[in-house]
Amino acid sequence: AWVSDRIAAGAAQVAWERDPCILPKATKTAAEIAGARAAHLRDGAAMAEFLCWLDLTAPEGGLTEIDVVRKLEQIRAATGQLRDISFETICGAGPDGAIVHYRVTDDSNRPVVPGELLLVDSGAQYLDGTTDITRTVAVGSVPPEAIRPFTLVLKGLIAMSRLKWPAGLAGRDLDATARVALWRDGFDYDHGTGHGIGAYLSVHEGPQNLSRRGAEPILPGMMLSVEPGYYREGAFGIRTENLVVVRPPEIPPGGDREMLSFETLTLAPIDRRLVDSSLLDPAERAWLDAYHARVAETLTPALDAETARWLATACAPL
């Protein structure tokens, strides 16, 4: 800015271009991707401990949204490697979950009521990586009216996770993939499907994103969130979010063109009690079962016995 001011004060005109560091920062190196995998393994173990605690404690009543936020932050801090949370945790119980950017305060703090949904969107900053994860869980008994929209949101997550596409496409070209199942039922969500993720940097990093406004081509090494949702005002909110990294291009078996694809980084169970398996096709069921098998296999060695038992049940095949 100092240089620009002085150039502009003279006879010359200033020509601004995009910072040349932007794309090298957005396309992660092999070391940064390895760090992200390590961070997500650590964070996944913390999330498993948290979700186990929540599943055993919340149905008894007595918890509030603030109690949940504090417990999750305590579990992450206990890793001894937490530098900070990625952002102020979103914890919406019942109708608060339908407020997309809800932040609990002492005035808004709501009890976590059995028979309702709880949406928790959180993340951690570790020296080796940045995490961001959303899970929506049933507290005790499952509200039947939430099962279909939850499953449609899941179908969107799976569709984006399985996607292959040719080089040159941008976020706006991919965004609809996560919405098609919701659109068929007349549903949608009023936020982007995903944003760029930093490497121990901003949890919202550009220039890449998955949205209708996303004009930046998606390149190998970019990390993004995939977070479709559904929000019923006054009742509940649903969002399921994983982080992914773009793999190098390769030709799929039997194909003749190189395609890009995603590797899922996030390791945490998705609440199977809210899934209507009849709405999933065989490939979608296979994806979810394979994801849960990978979560259980990867996280179990890092867990205490109680959490490991809970995780084995949470990750059982459909």
Coordinates of C-alpha atoms in Angstrom, one line a residue:
A1 CA 0.0 0.0 0.0
W2 CA 2.9 2.4 0.8
V3 CA 4.5 1.7 -2.6
S4 CA 1.2 2.1 -4.4
D5 CA 0.4 5.4 -2.7
R6 CA 3.7 6.8 -3.9
I7 CA 3.4 5.5 -7.4
A8 CA -0.1 6.9 -7.6
A9 CA 1.1 10.3 -6.3
G10 CA 3.4 10.5 -9.3
A11 CA 2.8 10.3 -13.0
A12 CA 2.3 6.5 -13.2
Q13 CA -0.8 4.4 -12.8
V14 CA -1.0 1.4 -10.5
A15 CA -2.1 -1.9 -12.2
W16 CA -3.3 -4.5 -9.6
E17 CA -3.1 -8.2 -10.3
R18 CA -4.0 -11.2 -8.1
D19 CA -1.4 -12.1 -5.5
P20 CA 0.8 -14.8 -7.1
C21 CA 0.9 -16.6 -3.7
I22 CA -2.8 -17.4 -3.8
L23 CA -2.8 -20.5 -5.9
P24 CA 0.4 -22.0 -4.5
K25 CA -1.1 -21.6 -1.1
A26 CA -4.4 -23.2 -2.1
T27 CA -2.8 -26.2 -3.9
K28 CA -1.3 -28.0 -0.9
T29 CA 2.1 -29.7 -1.0
A30 CA 2.6 -33.4 -0.3
A31 CA 3.8 -32.5 3.2
E32 CA 0.8 -30.3 3.9
I33 CA -1.6 -33.1 2.7
A34 CA 0.3 -35.6 5.0
G35 CA -0.1 -33.1 7.8
A36 CA -3.8 -32.8 7.1
R37 CA -4.2 -36.6 7.3
A38 CA -2.4 -36.7 10.7
A39 CA -4.5 -33.8 12.0
H40 CA -7.7 -35.5 10.9
L41 CA -6.8 -38.8 12.6
R42 CA -6.1 -36.9 15.8
D43 CA -9.3 -34.9 15.5
G44 CA -11.3 -37.9 14.5
A45 CA -10.3 -39.7 17.7
A46 CA -11.3 -36.6 19.7
M47 CA -14.7 -36.5 17.8
A48 CA -15.3 -40.2 18.5
E49 CA -14.7 -39.6 22.2
F50 CA -17.0 -36.6 22.1
L51 CA -19.8 -38.4 20.1
C52 CA -19.6 -41.4 22.5
W53 CA -19.9 -39.1 25.5
L54 CA -22.8 -37.2 23.8
D55 CA -24.7 -40.4 22.9
L56 CA -24.4 -41.8 26.5
T57 CA -25.1 -38.5 28.3
A58 CA -27.5 -36.3 26.3
P59 CA -30.5 -38.7 26.3
E60 CA -30.6 -38.4 30.1
G61 CA -31.3 -34.7 29.9
G62 CA -29.6 -31.9 31.8
L63 CA -27.2 -30.8 29.1
T64 CA -27.3 -27.4 27.4
E65 CA -25.7 -26.2 24.2
I66 CA -22.9 -24.5 26.1
D67 CA -22.2 -27.7 28.0
V68 CA -21.8 -29.5 24.7
V69 CA -19.4 -26.8 23.3
R70 CA -17.3 -26.8 26.4
K71 CA -17.0 -30.6 26.5
L72 CA -15.9 -30.8 22.9
E73 CA -13.3 -28.1 23.4
Q74 CA -12.0 -29.9 26.5
I75 CA -11.6 -33.2 24.6
R76 CA -9.7 -31.5 21.8
A77 CA -7.5 -29.6 24.3
A78 CA -6.7 -32.9 26.0
T79 CA -4.8 -34.0 22.8
G80 CA -2.0 -31.6 24.0
Q81 CA -1.7 -30.4 20.4
L82 CA -4.6 -28.0 20.0
R83 CA -3.4 -24.5 19.2
D84 CA -6.9 -23.0 18.9
I85 CA -10.4 -23.9 17.7
S86 CA -10.9 -23.1 14.0
F87 CA -13.9 -20.9 14.7
E88 CA -16.5 -20.4 17.4
T89 CA -18.3 -23.7 17.6
I90 CA -21.9 -23.9 16.2
C91 CA -24.1 -26.0 18.5
G92 CA -27.8 -25.9 17.7
A93 CA -30.3 -28.0 19.6
G94 CA -33.7 -28.5 18.0
P95 CA -34.9 -25.3 16.3
D96 CA -31.6 -23.6 16.9
G97 CA -30.0 -26.0 14.4
A98 CA -32.1 -24.4 11.7
I99 CA -30.2 -21.1 12.2
V100 CA -27.3 -21.6 9.8
H101 CA -24.7 -19.4 11.5
Y102 CA -26.0 -19.8 15.0
R103 CA -23.7 -19.1 17.9
V104 CA -24.9 -19.9 21.4
T105 CA -24.8 -17.2 24.0
D106 CA -25.8 -17.2 27.7
D107 CA -29.1 -15.6 26.6
S108 CA -29.8 -18.1 23.8
N109 CA -28.5 -21.2 25.5
R110 CA -31.0 -24.0 25.0
P111 CA -31.4 -27.4 26.7
V112 CA -30.4 -30.4 24.6
V113 CA -33.8 -32.2 24.7
P114 CA -34.2 -35.9 24.1
G115 CA -36.2 -36.7 21.0
E116 CA -34.7 -33.7 19.0
L117 CA -31.7 -33.3 16.7
L118 CA -28.4 -31.6 17.7
L119 CA -26.2 -30.0 15.0
V120 CA -22.6 -29.5 16.0
D121 CA -20.2 -27.7 13.5
S122 CA -16.7 -27.3 14.9
G123 CA -13.0 -27.4 14.0
A124 CA -9.5 -27.4 15.4
Q125 CA -6.2 -25.8 14.5
Y126 CA -3.2 -28.0 14.9
L127 CA 0.4 -27.3 13.8
D128 CA 0.0 -30.0 11.1
G129 CA -3.5 -29.1 9.8
T130 CA -6.9 -27.4 10.1
T131 CA -10.1 -29.3 10.6
D132 CA -13.8 -28.5 10.2
I133 CA -16.5 -31.0 10.7
T134 CA -20.3 -31.0 11.1
R135 CA -22.3 -33.9 12.5
T136 CA -26.1 -33.9 13.2
V137 CA -27.2 -36.5 15.7
A138 CA -30.4 -37.8 17.2
V139 CA -30.6 -37.2 21.0
G140 CA -32.2 -40.4 22.3
S141 CA -35.3 -41.3 20.2
V142 CA -35.1 -40.4 16.5
P143 CA -37.6 -37.7 15.2
P144 CA -39.2 -39.6 12.3
E145 CA -39.8 -36.4 10.3
A146 CA -36.0 -35.8 10.1
I147 CA -35.1 -39.2 8.6
R148 CA -35.9 -38.5 5.0
P149 CA -34.2 -35.0 4.8
F150 CA -31.2 -36.4 6.7
T151 CA -30.8 -39.2 4.2
L152 CA -31.2 -36.8 1.2
V153 CA -28.4 -34.6 2.7
L154 CA -26.3 -37.7 3.1
K155 CA -27.0 -38.6 -0.6
G156 CA -25.6 -35.2 -1.5
L157 CA -22.5 -35.7 0.5
I158 CA -21.9 -39.2 -1.0
A159 CA -22.5 -37.9 -4.6
M160 CA -19.9 -35.2 -4.1
S161 CA -17.5 -37.5 -2.4
R162 CA -17.7 -40.0 -5.3
L163 CA -17.6 -37.4 -8.1
K164 CA -15.1 -37.5 -10.9
W165 CA -14.7 -34.6 -13.3
P166 CA -12.4 -33.3 -16.0
A167 CA -9.8 -30.6 -15.4
G168 CA -11.0 -27.0 -15.8
L169 CA -14.3 -27.2 -14.0
A170 CA -14.9 -24.8 -11.2
G171 CA -17.0 -24.9 -8.0
R172 CA -20.1 -23.6 -9.8
D173 CA -19.9 -26.6 -12.1
L174 CA -19.8 -29.1 -9.2
D175 CA -22.1 -27.5 -6.7
A176 CA -25.4 -29.0 -8.0
T177 CA -24.1 -32.5 -7.5
A178 CA -24.7 -32.2 -3.7
R179 CA -28.2 -30.8 -4.2
V180 CA -29.9 -33.0 -6.8
A181 CA -31.4 -35.5 -4.3
L182 CA -32.8 -32.6 -2.2
W183 CA -34.2 -30.8 -5.3
R184 CA -36.1 -33.9 -6.3
D185 CA -38.1 -33.6 -3.0
G186 CA -38.5 -29.8 -3.3
F187 CA -35.7 -29.0 -0.8
D188 CA -32.5 -26.9 -0.9
Y189 CA -30.1 -25.0 1.3
D190 CA -29.2 -21.3 1.1
H191 CA -25.4 -21.6 1.5
G192 CA -22.6 -22.9 -0.6
T193 CA -21.7 -26.5 -0.6
G194 CA -18.1 -26.0 0.4
H195 CA -15.2 -23.6 1.0
G196 CA -11.5 -23.8 0.7
I197 CA -9.5 -24.9 3.8
G198 CA -6.0 -23.7 4.9
A199 CA -3.1 -25.7 6.2
Y200 CA -2.9 -24.4 9.8
L201 CA -4.3 -21.2 8.4
S202 CA -7.8 -19.8 7.7
V203 CA -10.6 -22.3 7.9
H204 CA -12.2 -20.4 5.1
E205 CA -9.5 -20.0 2.5
G206 CA -9.9 -19.0 -1.2
P207 CA -9.9 -18.8 -4.0
Q208 CA -11.6 -22.2 -4.5
N209 CA -15.1 -23.0 -3.2
L210 CA -18.1 -25.2 -4.1
S211 CA -20.9 -22.8 -4.8
R212 CA -22.9 -21.2 -7.5
R213 CA -20.5 -18.3 -7.4
G214 CA -17.4 -20.5 -7.5
A215 CA -15.5 -19.4 -10.7
E216 CA -12.0 -20.8 -9.7
P217 CA -11.0 -24.1 -11.4
I218 CA -10.6 -26.9 -8.9
L219 CA -7.0 -28.1 -8.9
P220 CA -5.1 -31.1 -7.5
G221 CA -4.1 -30.4 -3.9
M222 CA -6.9 -28.0 -3.0
M223 CA -8.7 -28.8 0.2
L224 CA -12.4 -28.1 0.5
S225 CA -15.3 -28.8 2.7
V226 CA -18.4 -30.6 1.5
E227 CA -21.3 -29.7 3.6
P228 CA -24.9 -30.0 2.2
G229 CA -27.7 -29.3 4.6
Y230 CA -31.4 -28.8 5.2
Y231 CA -33.1 -26.4 7.6
R232 CA -36.7 -26.5 8.8
E233 CA -37.4 -23.3 10.6
G234 CA -38.7 -23.7 14.1
A235 CA -38.0 -27.5 14.1
F236 CA -34.4 -28.7 13.2
G237 CA -31.4 -28.2 11.1
I238 CA -29.3 -30.9 9.3
R239 CA -25.8 -30.6 8.0
T240 CA -23.2 -33.2 7.4
E241 CA -19.7 -32.0 6.6
N242 CA -16.5 -33.7 5.6
L243 CA -13.2 -32.2 4.4
V244 CA -11.7 -33.4 1.2
V245 CA -8.5 -32.9 -0.9
V246 CA -8.4 -33.1 -4.7
R247 CA -6.4 -36.0 -5.9
P248 CA -4.1 -35.8 -9.0
P249 CA -5.8 -36.6 -12.3
E250 CA -6.0 -40.2 -13.4
I251 CA -7.9 -42.2 -16.0
P252 CA -10.8 -44.3 -14.5
P253 CA -10.7 -48.0 -15.3
G254 CA -12.1 -48.4 -18.8
G255 CA -12.1 -44.7 -19.5
D256 CA -9.9 -42.7 -21.9
R257 CA -9.7 -39.3 -20.2
E258 CA -8.1 -38.1 -17.0
M259 CA -10.4 -37.1 -14.2
L260 CA -10.0 -35.4 -10.9
S261 CA -11.6 -36.8 -7.7
F262 CA -11.7 -36.3 -4.0
E263 CA -10.0 -38.0 -1.1
T264 CA -12.1 -37.7 2.1
L265 CA -10.0 -36.5 5.1
T266 CA -12.5 -36.4 7.9
L267 CA -12.9 -39.5 10.1
A268 CA -16.0 -39.6 12.1
P269 CA -19.2 -41.7 12.1
I270 CA -22.4 -40.4 10.5
D271 CA -25.5 -41.1 12.6
R272 CA -26.9 -44.3 11.1
R273 CA -30.1 -44.1 13.1
L274 CA -31.1 -41.1 10.9
V275 CA -30.5 -43.0 7.6
D276 CA -33.3 -44.5 5.6
S277 CA -31.3 -47.1 3.8
S278 CA -34.2 -47.7 1.3
L279 CA -33.5 -44.2 -0.1
L280 CA -29.8 -45.2 -0.9
D281 CA -28.9 -47.1 -4.0
P282 CA -26.4 -50.0 -3.7
A283 CA -23.4 -47.8 -4.6
E284 CA -24.4 -45.2 -1.9
R285 CA -24.8 -47.9 0.7
A286 CA -21.4 -49.4 -0.3
W287 CA -19.8 -46.0 0.0
L288 CA -21.2 -45.4 3.5
D289 CA -20.3 -48.9 4.7
A290 CA -16.8 -48.5 3.3
Y291 CA -16.4 -45.1 4.9
H292 CA -17.5 -46.3 8.3
A293 CA -15.2 -49.4 8.0
R294 CA -12.3 -47.0 7.3
V295 CA -13.3 -44.8 10.2
A296 CA -13.4 -47.7 12.7
E297 CA -10.2 -49.3 11.4
T298 CA -8.2 -46.0 11.5
L299 CA -9.5 -44.6 14.8
T300 CA -9.8 -47.6 17.0
P301 CA -6.1 -48.0 17.9
A302 CA -6.2 -44.4 19.3
L303 CA -9.3 -44.9 21.5
D304 CA -10.0 -46.1 25.0
A305 CA -12.0 -49.3 25.3
E306 CA -15.4 -47.7 26.0
T307 CA -15.1 -45.3 23.0
A308 CA -13.9 -48.2 20.8
R309 CA -16.9 -50.3 21.7
W310 CA -19.2 -47.4 20.9
L311 CA -17.5 -46.7 17.6
A312 CA -17.8 -50.3 16.5
T313 CA -21.6 -50.0 16.9
A314 CA -21.7 -46.6 15.3
C315 CA -19.8 -47.8 12.3
A316 CA -21.6 -51.1 11.8
P317 CA -22.6 -51.8 8.2
L318 CA -26.1 -50.7 7.2

